[in-house]
């Protein structure tokens, strides 16, 4: 049986007994996502899988996996299933199975759709017209401002903003998405009950209330490194297109962009300074065929379903909107881009400056420094050869 046909003809998988069968299948030792898909393709719904004989099961999966399905679940597995069913009964929680009519059709078209989606918030957003916005965790202030502005305008045009709830660009994208009716979807690489990263806990709560958080991983799954590249296929899979804001040459965002291209999604990239290491990934994507964008209108023209925003092209970047936590991170680390430990304020200035020219008034707002103190720091950095002064009273970092 073809897996996609289960989506059309499946039983009511919100029934606890049916959901328990799905959980037994996905939590059984030795099955895994690929084995689960093979079993569903061979037998149909999980209830049919659990009723199959040993020989039939061993024709599809290993003897060990078949034994795990045939035997009575152990105490640990029974406890996990009971805890998951209890979690799903709480307001705002849902588990969407591959056979559920609520399962997002966009994921049915990717190579390896998850068998289950654990959801907090508005599950209908998983089926909305969406734009994925991704980029560096160590983003510049300007990159975060771009991500927030582009996401807000796209959300106001009716697009849901999909990202990964990481620090940096992801967090800024979610913030922007929450400001418009399109809202935002956070695809996480842990169990849905795990707060990660902790610094985004408050943001995650707001997304659960106003948007949607989704994970393919069972409850209690810790933040394992291998899970995050894998979840990137869902970020691109849920969206019509992917926008990369800032990315280093070896960034995980490039994995998302590659997966998007493989899934037939459009890939957009915002160019940056040739001096910025966080622009190299975007420039690489543009050389490989990604579409260079300067305004949200450039994206909306490729996505005709979204509403147009009047005069978007004329809207200036809001330089003041920035992520203070990113700046503070430079101070916490003690050294930011070569500035010595003893001068935390200079570290803040270098981080806030990013790699694009910026005027002193904008820097003062970003850094929360008075004009006199900022002027002294800028002079010191200029004399040290770390920044240069441009016509019009703007500053640019060097190297």
CSV table of C-alpha atoms in Angstrom, one decimal:
chain,number,residue,atom,x,y,z
A,1,UNK,CA,0.0,0.0,0.0
A,2,UNK,CA,1.3,3.4,-0.9
A,3,UNK,CA,1.9,5.6,2.2
A,4,UNK,CA,0.2,8.6,0.7
A,5,UNK,CA,-3.0,6.6,0.3
A,6,UNK,CA,-3.2,6.2,4.1
A,7,UNK,CA,-3.5,9.9,4.3
A,8,UNK,CA,-6.7,9.7,2.3
A,9,UNK,CA,-8.2,6.6,3.7
A,10,UNK,CA,-6.9,6.4,7.3
A,11,UNK,CA,-9.0,5.8,10.3
A,12,UNK,CA,-9.6,8.5,12.9
A,13,UNK,CA,-6.1,8.6,14.4
A,14,UNK,CA,-7.2,11.0,17.1
A,15,UNK,CA,-8.9,8.1,18.8
A,16,UNK,CA,-6.7,7.0,21.8
A,17,UNK,CA,-6.6,3.3,20.8
A,18,UNK,CA,-5.6,4.2,17.2
A,19,UNK,CA,-3.0,6.7,18.5
A,20,UNK,CA,-1.6,4.1,20.9
A,21,UNK,CA,-1.0,1.8,17.9
A,22,UNK,CA,0.9,4.6,16.1
A,23,UNK,CA,3.0,5.1,19.3
A,24,UNK,CA,3.8,1.4,19.7
A,25,UNK,CA,5.0,1.4,16.1
A,26,UNK,CA,7.2,4.5,16.3
A,27,UNK,CA,8.6,3.8,19.8
A,28,UNK,CA,9.4,0.1,19.3
A,29,UNK,CA,13.1,-0.8,19.4
A,30,UNK,CA,14.8,-1.3,16.1
A,31,UNK,CA,12.1,0.1,13.9
A,32,UNK,CA,13.1,3.7,13.2
A,33,UNK,CA,11.4,6.1,10.7
A,34,UNK,CA,12.5,4.2,7.6
A,35,UNK,CA,11.4,0.8,9.0
A,36,UNK,CA,8.1,2.3,10.1
A,37,UNK,CA,7.5,3.7,6.6
A,38,UNK,CA,8.3,0.3,5.0
A,39,UNK,CA,5.8,-1.4,7.4
A,40,UNK,CA,3.0,1.0,6.7
A,41,UNK,CA,3.6,0.6,3.0
A,42,UNK,CA,3.4,-3.1,3.3
A,43,UNK,CA,0.5,-3.5,5.8
A,44,UNK,CA,-1.4,-0.2,6.0
A,45,UNK,CA,-2.3,1.3,9.3
A,46,UNK,CA,-0.3,0.5,12.5
A,47,UNK,CA,-3.2,-1.7,13.8
A,48,UNK,CA,-2.7,-3.9,10.8
A,49,UNK,CA,1.1,-4.0,11.3
A,50,UNK,CA,0.6,-5.1,14.9
A,51,UNK,CA,-1.6,-8.0,13.8
A,52,UNK,CA,0.8,-9.3,11.1
A,53,UNK,CA,2.6,-12.6,11.6
A,54,UNK,CA,6.3,-13.0,12.4
A,55,UNK,CA,7.2,-14.2,8.9
A,56,UNK,CA,5.3,-11.3,7.2
A,57,UNK,CA,7.0,-8.8,9.5
A,58,UNK,CA,10.5,-10.3,9.0
A,59,UNK,CA,10.1,-9.9,5.3
A,60,UNK,CA,10.0,-6.2,5.9
A,61,UNK,CA,12.2,-5.5,9.0
A,62,UNK,CA,14.8,-7.3,11.0
A,63,UNK,CA,13.9,-10.2,13.3
A,64,UNK,CA,14.7,-8.1,16.3
A,65,UNK,CA,12.4,-5.3,15.1
A,66,UNK,CA,9.7,-7.9,14.4
A,67,UNK,CA,10.0,-9.4,17.8
A,68,UNK,CA,9.6,-5.9,19.4
A,69,UNK,CA,6.3,-5.4,17.6
A,70,UNK,CA,5.0,-8.9,18.3
A,71,UNK,CA,5.8,-8.9,22.0
A,72,UNK,CA,3.8,-7.2,24.8
A,73,UNK,CA,5.3,-3.7,25.4
A,74,UNK,CA,7.6,-3.6,28.4
A,75,UNK,CA,7.0,-1.4,31.4
A,76,UNK,CA,9.2,1.4,30.1
A,77,UNK,CA,7.5,1.5,26.8
A,78,UNK,CA,4.0,1.4,28.4
A,79,UNK,CA,5.0,4.3,30.6
A,80,UNK,CA,6.2,6.3,27.6
A,81,UNK,CA,3.0,5.6,25.7
A,82,UNK,CA,0.8,6.5,28.7
A,83,UNK,CA,2.8,9.8,29.3
A,84,UNK,CA,2.5,10.7,25.6
A,85,UNK,CA,-1.3,10.0,25.5
A,86,UNK,CA,-1.7,12.1,28.6
A,87,UNK,CA,0.3,14.9,27.0
A,88,UNK,CA,-1.8,14.8,23.9
A,89,UNK,CA,-5.0,15.3,26.0
A,90,UNK,CA,-3.8,18.7,27.3
A,91,UNK,CA,-5.3,21.9,25.7
A,92,UNK,CA,-3.2,23.1,22.8
A,93,UNK,CA,-1.4,19.8,22.3
A,94,UNK,CA,-1.9,17.4,19.4
A,95,UNK,CA,-0.2,14.4,17.7
A,96,UNK,CA,-0.9,14.4,14.0
A,97,UNK,CA,-0.3,11.0,12.3
A,98,UNK,CA,0.6,10.4,8.7
A,99,UNK,CA,-2.9,9.2,8.1
A,100,UNK,CA,-4.6,12.2,9.7
A,101,UNK,CA,-6.4,14.6,7.3
A,102,UNK,CA,-4.7,17.4,9.3
A,103,UNK,CA,-1.3,16.1,8.2
A,104,UNK,CA,0.4,18.9,6.1
A,105,UNK,CA,0.2,17.8,2.4
A,106,UNK,CA,3.5,19.7,1.8
A,107,UNK,CA,5.4,17.0,3.8
A,108,UNK,CA,3.8,14.2,1.9
A,109,UNK,CA,5.8,15.2,-1.1
A,110,UNK,CA,9.2,15.0,0.6
A,111,UNK,CA,11.3,11.8,0.5
A,112,UNK,CA,10.9,10.9,4.2
A,113,UNK,CA,7.8,12.4,5.9
A,114,UNK,CA,7.6,11.8,9.6
A,115,UNK,CA,5.1,9.3,10.8
A,116,UNK,CA,4.1,11.5,13.7
A,117,UNK,CA,4.1,15.2,14.3
A,118,UNK,CA,4.0,16.4,17.9
A,119,UNK,CA,2.3,19.9,18.0
A,120,UNK,CA,1.9,22.7,20.4
A,121,UNK,CA,-0.4,25.6,19.4
A,122,UNK,CA,-2.3,26.0,16.1
A,123,UNK,CA,-1.8,22.9,14.0
A,124,UNK,CA,-3.6,24.5,11.1
A,125,UNK,CA,-0.5,26.6,10.5
A,126,UNK,CA,1.3,23.5,9.3
A,127,UNK,CA,-0.9,23.6,6.2
A,128,UNK,CA,-0.6,27.4,5.6
A,129,UNK,CA,1.2,29.0,2.8
A,130,UNK,CA,4.7,29.6,4.3
A,131,UNK,CA,8.1,31.0,3.9
A,132,UNK,CA,11.1,29.5,5.7
A,133,UNK,CA,13.6,32.0,7.1
A,134,UNK,CA,17.0,30.6,8.3
A,135,UNK,CA,20.5,31.8,9.0
A,136,UNK,CA,23.3,32.0,11.5
A,137,UNK,CA,23.0,31.5,15.2
A,138,UNK,CA,25.8,34.1,15.6
A,139,UNK,CA,24.1,36.7,13.5
A,140,UNK,CA,25.1,40.3,13.3
A,141,UNK,CA,22.7,43.0,14.5
A,142,UNK,CA,22.0,44.0,10.9
A,143,UNK,CA,21.3,40.4,9.9
A,144,UNK,CA,18.8,40.0,12.8
A,145,UNK,CA,17.1,43.3,11.8
A,146,UNK,CA,16.8,42.0,8.2
A,147,UNK,CA,15.3,38.7,9.3
A,148,UNK,CA,12.8,40.4,11.6
A,149,UNK,CA,11.7,42.9,9.0
A,150,UNK,CA,11.4,40.5,6.1
A,151,UNK,CA,9.5,38.0,8.3
A,152,UNK,CA,7.1,40.7,9.6
A,153,UNK,CA,6.3,42.0,6.1
A,154,UNK,CA,5.9,38.4,4.8
A,155,UNK,CA,3.6,37.6,7.7
A,156,UNK,CA,1.6,40.7,7.0
A,157,UNK,CA,1.2,39.5,3.5
A,158,UNK,CA,-0.3,36.3,4.8
A,159,UNK,CA,2.6,33.9,4.9
A,160,UNK,CA,3.4,31.8,7.9
A,161,UNK,CA,7.1,32.1,8.8
A,162,UNK,CA,8.8,28.8,9.4
A,163,UNK,CA,12.2,28.6,11.2
A,164,UNK,CA,14.0,26.4,13.8
A,165,UNK,CA,13.8,28.4,17.1
A,166,UNK,CA,17.6,28.7,17.3
A,167,UNK,CA,19.4,31.8,18.5
A,168,UNK,CA,20.2,34.5,16.0
A,169,UNK,CA,18.3,34.6,12.7
A,170,UNK,CA,15.8,32.0,13.7
A,171,UNK,CA,14.6,33.9,16.8
A,172,UNK,CA,14.4,37.2,14.8
A,173,UNK,CA,12.4,35.5,12.1
A,174,UNK,CA,9.9,34.1,14.7
A,175,UNK,CA,9.6,37.5,16.3
A,176,UNK,CA,8.8,39.1,13.0
A,177,UNK,CA,6.3,36.4,12.1
A,178,UNK,CA,4.4,36.9,15.3
A,179,UNK,CA,3.8,40.5,14.4
A,180,UNK,CA,1.6,39.7,11.4
A,181,UNK,CA,-1.5,37.5,10.7
A,182,UNK,CA,0.6,34.8,9.0
A,183,UNK,CA,2.2,34.0,12.4
A,184,UNK,CA,5.1,31.5,12.8
A,185,UNK,CA,5.9,27.8,13.0
A,186,UNK,CA,8.9,26.6,15.0
A,187,UNK,CA,10.4,23.3,13.9
A,188,UNK,CA,12.5,21.9,16.8
A,189,UNK,CA,15.1,19.2,17.0
A,190,UNK,CA,14.1,17.9,20.5
A,191,UNK,CA,11.1,16.4,22.1
A,192,UNK,CA,8.2,18.9,22.1
A,193,UNK,CA,8.4,19.0,25.9
A,194,UNK,CA,12.0,20.1,26.0
A,195,UNK,CA,12.9,23.8,26.2
A,196,UNK,CA,15.9,24.3,24.0
A,197,UNK,CA,17.7,26.6,23.8
A,198,UNK,CA,16.8,27.9,27.2
A,199,UNK,CA,17.4,31.5,26.2
A,200,UNK,CA,14.4,31.2,23.8
A,201,UNK,CA,12.0,29.7,26.4
A,202,UNK,CA,9.9,32.9,26.6
A,203,UNK,CA,9.8,33.1,22.8
A,204,UNK,CA,8.7,29.5,22.6
A,205,UNK,CA,5.9,30.1,25.0
A,206,UNK,CA,4.6,33.0,22.8
A,207,UNK,CA,4.9,30.9,19.7
A,208,UNK,CA,2.9,28.1,21.4
A,209,UNK,CA,0.2,30.6,22.3
A,210,UNK,CA,0.1,32.6,19.0
A,211,UNK,CA,1.7,30.2,16.5
A,212,UNK,CA,2.8,26.6,16.3
A,213,UNK,CA,5.7,24.5,17.6
A,214,UNK,CA,6.2,21.1,15.9
A,215,UNK,CA,8.6,18.2,16.4
A,216,UNK,CA,9.0,14.7,14.9
A,217,UNK,CA,10.8,13.5,17.9
A,218,UNK,CA,9.1,11.7,20.9
A,219,UNK,CA,8.7,13.3,24.2
A,220,UNK,CA,11.9,13.6,26.3
A,221,UNK,CA,14.2,13.6,23.3
A,222,UNK,CA,17.3,15.6,24.3
A,223,UNK,CA,19.1,18.1,21.9
A,224,UNK,CA,21.3,15.6,20.1
A,225,UNK,CA,23.5,17.1,17.5
A,226,UNK,CA,22.4,14.7,14.7
A,227,UNK,CA,18.7,15.7,15.1
A,228,UNK,CA,19.1,19.3,14.0
A,229,UNK,CA,20.4,18.8,10.4
A,230,UNK,CA,17.6,16.2,10.0
A,231,UNK,CA,14.9,18.5,11.1
A,232,UNK,CA,16.0,21.0,8.5
A,233,UNK,CA,14.2,19.0,5.8
A,234,UNK,CA,10.9,19.8,7.7
A,235,UNK,CA,11.7,23.5,7.8
A,236,UNK,CA,12.0,23.6,4.0
A,237,UNK,CA,9.3,21.0,3.5
A,238,UNK,CA,6.7,23.0,5.2
A,239,UNK,CA,7.4,26.1,3.2
A,240,UNK,CA,6.9,27.2,-0.4
A,241,UNK,CA,10.3,28.9,-0.4
A,242,UNK,CA,13.4,29.4,1.8
A,243,UNK,CA,15.1,32.7,2.6
A,244,UNK,CA,18.7,32.6,3.8
A,245,UNK,CA,19.6,35.8,5.6
A,246,UNK,CA,23.1,35.2,6.9
A,247,UNK,CA,25.2,32.1,6.6
A,248,UNK,CA,28.9,31.2,6.9
A,249,UNK,CA,30.4,29.0,4.2
A,250,UNK,CA,29.8,25.8,6.2
A,251,UNK,CA,26.5,26.8,7.8
A,252,UNK,CA,23.7,24.4,8.6
A,253,UNK,CA,21.5,26.9,6.8
A,254,UNK,CA,23.1,25.7,3.5
A,255,UNK,CA,21.8,22.2,4.4
A,256,UNK,CA,18.3,23.6,4.6
A,257,UNK,CA,18.8,25.4,1.3
A,258,UNK,CA,20.1,22.3,-0.4
A,259,UNK,CA,17.1,20.3,0.9
A,260,UNK,CA,14.8,23.0,-0.3
A,261,UNK,CA,16.2,22.8,-3.8
A,262,UNK,CA,15.9,19.0,-3.7
A,263,UNK,CA,12.3,19.3,-2.7
A,264,UNK,CA,11.5,21.7,-5.5
A,265,UNK,CA,11.3,24.8,-3.3
A,266,UNK,CA,12.6,28.3,-4.3
A,267,UNK,CA,15.7,29.5,-2.6
A,268,UNK,CA,16.3,33.2,-1.9
A,269,UNK,CA,19.3,34.8,-0.3
A,270,UNK,CA,20.1,38.3,1.0
A,271,UNK,CA,23.6,39.4,-0.1
A,272,UNK,CA,26.0,41.0,2.3
A,273,UNK,CA,29.4,42.7,2.6
A,274,UNK,CA,32.3,40.9,0.8
A,275,UNK,CA,34.2,41.4,4.1
A,276,UNK,CA,31.6,39.5,6.2
A,277,UNK,CA,32.2,35.7,6.8
A,278,UNK,CA,28.4,35.5,7.4
A,279,UNK,CA,27.8,36.6,3.8
A,280,UNK,CA,29.9,33.9,2.2
A,281,UNK,CA,27.2,31.2,2.4
A,282,UNK,CA,24.6,33.5,0.9
A,283,UNK,CA,26.9,34.5,-1.9
A,284,UNK,CA,27.7,30.9,-2.6
A,285,UNK,CA,24.0,30.1,-2.9
A,286,UNK,CA,23.5,33.0,-5.3
A,287,UNK,CA,26.3,31.8,-7.5
A,288,UNK,CA,24.6,28.4,-7.5
A,289,UNK,CA,21.3,29.8,-8.6
A,290,UNK,CA,19.5,31.1,-5.5
A,291,UNK,CA,17.6,34.3,-6.2
A,292,UNK,CA,19.1,37.5,-4.8
A,293,UNK,CA,16.6,39.5,-2.9
A,294,UNK,CA,16.7,43.1,-1.5
A,295,UNK,CA,13.0,43.5,-0.5
A,296,UNK,CA,10.1,41.3,0.6
A,297,UNK,CA,8.4,42.2,-2.7
A,298,UNK,CA,11.1,40.3,-4.5
A,299,UNK,CA,9.9,37.1,-2.7
A,300,UNK,CA,6.2,37.9,-3.0
A,301,UNK,CA,6.4,38.2,-6.7
A,302,UNK,CA,7.5,34.6,-6.8
A,303,UNK,CA,4.7,33.5,-4.5
A,304,UNK,CA,1.5,34.8,-6.1
A,305,UNK,CA,-0.8,33.4,-3.5
A,306,UNK,CA,0.4,35.8,-0.9
A,307,UNK,CA,-1.1,39.3,-0.7
A,308,UNK,CA,1.0,42.2,-2.0
A,309,UNK,CA,2.2,44.8,0.4
A,310,UNK,CA,1.9,48.3,-1.0
A,311,UNK,CA,5.2,50.1,-1.5
A,312,UNK,CA,7.2,47.3,0.2
A,313,UNK,CA,10.2,48.1,-2.0
A,314,UNK,CA,10.3,51.6,-0.7
A,315,UNK,CA,10.3,50.6,3.0
A,316,UNK,CA,13.7,51.2,4.6
A,317,UNK,CA,15.4,48.7,6.9
A,318,UNK,CA,14.6,49.3,10.5
A,319,UNK,CA,18.1,49.5,11.8
A,320,UNK,CA,17.0,50.1,15.4
A,321,UNK,CA,15.3,46.7,15.8
A,322,UNK,CA,18.0,44.4,16.9
A,323,UNK,CA,18.6,41.5,19.3
A,324,UNK,CA,20.3,42.8,22.4
A,325,UNK,CA,21.1,39.3,23.6
A,326,UNK,CA,23.3,38.8,20.6
A,327,UNK,CA,25.3,41.8,21.5
A,328,UNK,CA,25.5,40.8,25.1
A,329,UNK,CA,26.8,37.4,24.0
A,330,UNK,CA,29.9,39.2,22.6
A,331,UNK,CA,30.5,40.7,26.0
A,332,UNK,CA,30.0,37.4,27.8
A,333,UNK,CA,32.5,35.7,25.6
A,334,UNK,CA,35.0,38.3,26.6
A,335,UNK,CA,36.5,38.7,23.1
A,336,UNK,CA,34.6,39.7,20.1
A,337,UNK,CA,36.4,39.7,16.7
A,338,UNK,CA,39.8,40.5,18.1
A,339,UNK,CA,38.9,43.1,20.7
A,340,UNK,CA,40.7,42.4,24.0
A,341,UNK,CA,39.0,41.1,27.1
A,342,UNK,CA,39.5,44.3,29.0
A,343,UNK,CA,37.2,46.4,26.8
A,344,UNK,CA,33.7,44.9,26.8
A,345,UNK,CA,32.2,48.1,25.4
A,346,UNK,CA,34.4,48.0,22.4
A,347,UNK,CA,33.2,44.4,21.9
A,348,UNK,CA,29.6,45.5,22.0
A,349,UNK,CA,30.3,48.2,19.4
A,350,UNK,CA,32.1,45.8,17.0
A,351,UNK,CA,29.3,43.3,17.3
A,352,UNK,CA,26.6,45.9,16.8
A,353,UNK,CA,28.4,47.3,13.8
A,354,UNK,CA,28.1,44.1,11.7
A,355,UNK,CA,29.8,44.3,8.3
A,356,UNK,CA,27.6,46.9,6.6
A,357,UNK,CA,28.2,50.7,6.9
A,358,UNK,CA,26.4,52.2,9.8
A,359,UNK,CA,26.0,55.7,11.2
A,360,UNK,CA,26.8,56.7,14.8
A,361,UNK,CA,23.2,57.4,15.8
A,362,UNK,CA,22.2,53.9,14.9
A,363,UNK,CA,25.2,52.5,16.7
A,364,UNK,CA,24.3,54.5,19.8
A,365,UNK,CA,20.8,53.1,19.8
A,366,UNK,CA,22.0,49.5,19.3
A,367,UNK,CA,24.7,49.7,21.9
A,368,UNK,CA,22.7,51.8,24.4
A,369,UNK,CA,25.8,54.1,24.8
A,370,UNK,CA,25.8,57.9,25.1
A,371,UNK,CA,27.2,59.8,22.2
A,372,UNK,CA,30.4,60.9,24.0
A,373,UNK,CA,31.4,57.4,25.1
A,374,UNK,CA,30.6,56.0,21.7
A,375,UNK,CA,32.6,58.6,19.9
A,376,UNK,CA,35.7,57.8,22.0
A,377,UNK,CA,35.3,54.1,21.3
A,378,UNK,CA,35.0,54.7,17.6
A,379,UNK,CA,38.1,56.8,17.6
A,380,UNK,CA,40.0,54.1,19.5
A,381,UNK,CA,38.8,51.4,17.0
A,382,UNK,CA,39.7,53.6,14.0
A,383,UNK,CA,43.3,54.2,15.4
A,384,UNK,CA,43.7,50.5,15.9
A,385,UNK,CA,42.8,49.9,12.3
A,386,UNK,CA,39.7,47.8,13.1
A,387,UNK,CA,37.1,50.2,11.5
A,388,UNK,CA,37.2,52.9,8.9
A,389,UNK,CA,35.2,56.2,8.5
A,390,UNK,CA,33.2,56.6,5.3
A,391,UNK,CA,31.7,59.7,3.7
A,392,UNK,CA,28.6,60.9,5.4
A,393,UNK,CA,29.8,60.0,8.9
A,394,UNK,CA,29.3,56.3,8.6
A,395,UNK,CA,31.6,53.5,9.9
A,396,UNK,CA,32.6,50.1,8.6
A,397,UNK,CA,34.5,47.4,10.3
A,398,UNK,CA,37.6,46.0,8.6
A,399,UNK,CA,38.3,42.3,8.4
